[in-house]
Amino acid sequence: MIQRIQTLFILAAGMLIGSLYLQKFANIIVNDQLHIFNAFGIFKDEELLFSGLPLMILIGIIAVLHLVTIFLYKKRILQIRILAFTIILMLGLFGLFFYFTYASFEEVKVAFKVAVALPLVCVILDWLAIRAIGKDEALVRSLDRIR
């Protein structure tokens, strides 16, 4: 299981997604006041302005799906399907970052942090894992034909 390269890709993607709980997504400046945007919401001086519950739930679902996918190593087609679903969820998470940032306020100045790009990195890692799983599946099917 762990010796397969796709498992390492999936594990890295899951850890990157899980690390989003600990990082800031952006600094938002509205009317010369600094607001901090992270997974728990948008804060102004320890005061919660907008709840980040949808972000927290989506990040949790994506992280759990990555963990489940690692242990489905005997069901390669199911692994591919779950990873394709997580790619769609991560693109939705990326869209939610921008929705929360720009729909919350008018006339904002935003300084995005590196954490905003992590879902895109995870999409690439999941795509690489899907390719490796597909190669494994093709190898198994070619060996079944020989028998």
C-alpha positions as a Markdown table, in Angstrom:
| # | Residue | x | y | z |
|---|---|---|---|---|
| 1 | Met | 0.0 | 0.0 | 0.0 |
| 2 | Ile | 2.6 | 2.6 | 1.1 |
| 3 | Gln | 5.1 | 1.5 | -1.5 |
| 4 | Arg | 2.9 | 2.7 | -4.3 |
| 5 | Ile | 3.7 | 6.2 | -5.6 |
| 6 | Gln | 0.0 | 7.1 | -5.8 |
| 7 | Thr | -0.4 | 6.5 | -2.1 |
| 8 | Leu | 2.3 | 9.0 | -1.5 |
| 9 | Phe | 0.5 | 11.5 | -3.8 |
| 10 | Ile | -2.8 | 11.0 | -2.0 |
| 11 | Leu | -1.2 | 11.2 | 1.4 |
| 12 | Ala | 0.6 | 14.5 | 0.5 |
| 13 | Ala | -2.6 | 15.9 | -0.9 |
| 14 | Gly | -4.5 | 14.9 | 2.3 |
| 15 | Met | -1.9 | 16.5 | 4.5 |
| 16 | Leu | -1.9 | 19.7 | 2.5 |
| 17 | Ile | -5.7 | 20.0 | 2.7 |
| 18 | Gly | -5.7 | 19.2 | 6.4 |
| 19 | Ser | -3.1 | 22.0 | 6.9 |
| 20 | Leu | -5.6 | 24.5 | 5.7 |
| 21 | Tyr | -7.2 | 24.5 | 9.2 |
| 22 | Leu | -4.0 | 26.0 | 10.5 |
| 23 | Gln | -3.3 | 28.7 | 7.9 |
| 24 | Lys | -4.6 | 32.1 | 7.0 |
| 25 | Phe | -6.1 | 32.5 | 3.5 |
| 26 | Ala | -6.0 | 36.2 | 3.1 |
| 27 | Asn | -5.7 | 39.6 | 4.8 |
| 28 | Ile | -8.7 | 41.8 | 3.8 |
| 29 | Ile | -8.6 | 45.5 | 4.2 |
| 30 | Val | -11.9 | 47.3 | 4.3 |
| 31 | Asn | -12.1 | 51.0 | 5.1 |
| 32 | Asp | -8.5 | 50.9 | 6.5 |
| 33 | Gln | -9.5 | 48.1 | 8.9 |
| 34 | Leu | -7.7 | 44.7 | 8.7 |
| 35 | His | -9.8 | 41.5 | 8.6 |
| 36 | Ile | -8.2 | 38.0 | 8.8 |
| 37 | Phe | -9.7 | 35.2 | 6.7 |
| 38 | Asn | -9.0 | 31.6 | 7.7 |
| 39 | Ala | -10.9 | 28.3 | 7.7 |
| 40 | Phe | -13.0 | 29.4 | 10.7 |
| 41 | Gly | -14.3 | 32.6 | 9.1 |
| 42 | Ile | -13.5 | 36.2 | 8.7 |
| 43 | Phe | -12.3 | 37.9 | 11.9 |
| 44 | Lys | -11.9 | 41.6 | 12.8 |
| 45 | Asp | -9.9 | 41.9 | 16.1 |
| 46 | Glu | -11.0 | 38.5 | 17.5 |
| 47 | Glu | -14.7 | 39.3 | 16.5 |
| 48 | Leu | -16.2 | 36.8 | 14.1 |
| 49 | Leu | -17.8 | 38.7 | 11.2 |
| 50 | Phe | -18.6 | 35.8 | 8.9 |
| 51 | Ser | -18.7 | 32.1 | 9.9 |
| 52 | Gly | -16.4 | 29.7 | 7.9 |
| 53 | Leu | -18.5 | 26.7 | 8.6 |
| 54 | Pro | -19.0 | 25.7 | 4.9 |
| 55 | Leu | -15.2 | 25.9 | 4.5 |
| 56 | Met | -14.5 | 23.8 | 7.5 |
| 57 | Ile | -17.0 | 21.2 | 6.5 |
| 58 | Leu | -15.7 | 21.0 | 2.9 |
| 59 | Ile | -12.1 | 20.9 | 4.0 |
| 60 | Gly | -13.0 | 18.1 | 6.4 |
| 61 | Ile | -14.8 | 16.1 | 3.8 |
| 62 | Ile | -11.9 | 16.4 | 1.3 |
| 63 | Ala | -9.4 | 15.3 | 4.0 |
| 64 | Val | -11.5 | 12.3 | 5.0 |
| 65 | Leu | -12.0 | 11.2 | 1.4 |
| 66 | His | -8.2 | 11.3 | 0.9 |
| 67 | Leu | -7.8 | 9.2 | 4.0 |
| 68 | Val | -10.4 | 6.7 | 2.8 |
| 69 | Thr | -8.9 | 6.5 | -0.7 |
| 70 | Ile | -5.6 | 5.4 | 0.7 |
| 71 | Phe | -7.1 | 2.3 | 2.2 |
| 72 | Leu | -9.0 | 1.4 | -0.9 |
| 73 | Tyr | -5.9 | 0.2 | -2.7 |
| 74 | Lys | -7.5 | -3.1 | -3.8 |
| 75 | Lys | -10.4 | -1.3 | -5.5 |
| 76 | Arg | -8.5 | 0.8 | -8.0 |
| 77 | Ile | -11.5 | 1.9 | -10.1 |
| 78 | Leu | -13.3 | 3.2 | -6.9 |
| 79 | Gln | -10.1 | 5.0 | -6.0 |
| 80 | Ile | -10.1 | 6.8 | -9.3 |
| 81 | Arg | -13.7 | 7.8 | -8.9 |
| 82 | Ile | -13.3 | 9.1 | -5.4 |
| 83 | Leu | -10.2 | 11.1 | -6.4 |
| 84 | Ala | -12.1 | 12.6 | -9.4 |
| 85 | Phe | -14.8 | 13.6 | -6.9 |
| 86 | Thr | -12.3 | 15.2 | -4.6 |
| 87 | Ile | -10.8 | 17.2 | -7.5 |
| 88 | Ile | -14.3 | 18.6 | -8.1 |
| 89 | Leu | -14.6 | 19.4 | -4.4 |
| 90 | Met | -11.2 | 21.1 | -4.3 |
| 91 | Leu | -12.1 | 23.3 | -7.3 |
| 92 | Gly | -15.3 | 24.2 | -5.4 |
| 93 | Leu | -13.2 | 25.0 | -2.3 |
| 94 | Phe | -11.0 | 27.3 | -4.4 |
| 95 | Gly | -14.2 | 29.1 | -5.6 |
| 96 | Leu | -15.4 | 29.4 | -2.0 |
| 97 | Phe | -12.2 | 31.2 | -1.1 |
| 98 | Phe | -13.0 | 33.9 | -3.6 |
| 99 | Tyr | -16.7 | 34.0 | -2.8 |
| 100 | Phe | -16.0 | 34.6 | 0.9 |
| 101 | Thr | -13.3 | 37.2 | 0.1 |
| 102 | Tyr | -15.2 | 39.3 | -2.4 |
| 103 | Ala | -18.9 | 38.8 | -1.6 |
| 104 | Ser | -18.5 | 39.7 | 2.0 |
| 105 | Phe | -17.5 | 43.3 | 1.5 |
| 106 | Glu | -17.5 | 46.1 | -1.0 |
| 107 | Glu | -14.4 | 48.0 | -2.1 |
| 108 | Val | -11.9 | 45.6 | -0.6 |
| 109 | Lys | -8.2 | 45.3 | -0.8 |
| 110 | Val | -7.1 | 41.6 | -0.6 |
| 111 | Ala | -3.7 | 40.1 | 0.1 |
| 112 | Phe | -4.0 | 36.4 | -0.6 |
| 113 | Lys | -1.7 | 34.0 | 1.2 |
| 114 | Val | 0.0 | 30.8 | -0.1 |
| 115 | Ala | -2.7 | 28.7 | 1.5 |
| 116 | Val | -5.2 | 29.7 | -1.2 |
| 117 | Ala | -3.1 | 27.9 | -3.9 |
| 118 | Leu | -2.9 | 24.6 | -1.9 |
| 119 | Pro | -6.2 | 23.2 | -3.3 |
| 120 | Leu | -4.7 | 23.6 | -6.8 |
| 121 | Val | -1.5 | 21.8 | -5.8 |
| 122 | Cys | -3.7 | 19.0 | -4.4 |
| 123 | Val | -5.6 | 18.8 | -7.6 |
| 124 | Ile | -2.3 | 18.2 | -9.4 |
| 125 | Leu | -1.3 | 15.6 | -6.9 |
| 126 | Asp | -4.7 | 13.8 | -7.2 |
| 127 | Trp | -4.4 | 13.9 | -11.0 |
| 128 | Leu | -0.9 | 12.3 | -10.8 |
| 129 | Ala | -2.3 | 9.6 | -8.4 |
| 130 | Ile | -5.2 | 8.9 | -10.9 |
| 131 | Arg | -2.6 | 8.4 | -13.7 |
| 132 | Ala | -0.6 | 6.0 | -11.5 |
| 133 | Ile | -3.7 | 4.1 | -10.5 |
| 134 | Gly | -4.7 | 3.8 | -14.1 |
| 135 | Lys | -1.3 | 2.4 | -15.0 |
| 136 | Asp | -1.6 | -0.2 | -12.2 |
| 137 | Glu | -5.1 | -1.1 | -13.5 |
| 138 | Ala | -3.9 | -1.5 | -17.1 |
| 139 | Leu | -1.0 | -3.7 | -15.9 |
| 140 | Val | -3.4 | -5.9 | -13.9 |
| 141 | Arg | -5.8 | -6.3 | -16.8 |
| 142 | Ser | -2.9 | -7.1 | -19.2 |
| 143 | Leu | -1.8 | -9.9 | -16.8 |
| 144 | Asp | -5.3 | -11.2 | -16.6 |
| 145 | Arg | -5.4 | -11.5 | -20.4 |
| 146 | Ile | -2.2 | -13.6 | -20.4 |
| 147 | Arg | -3.7 | -16.2 | -18.0 |
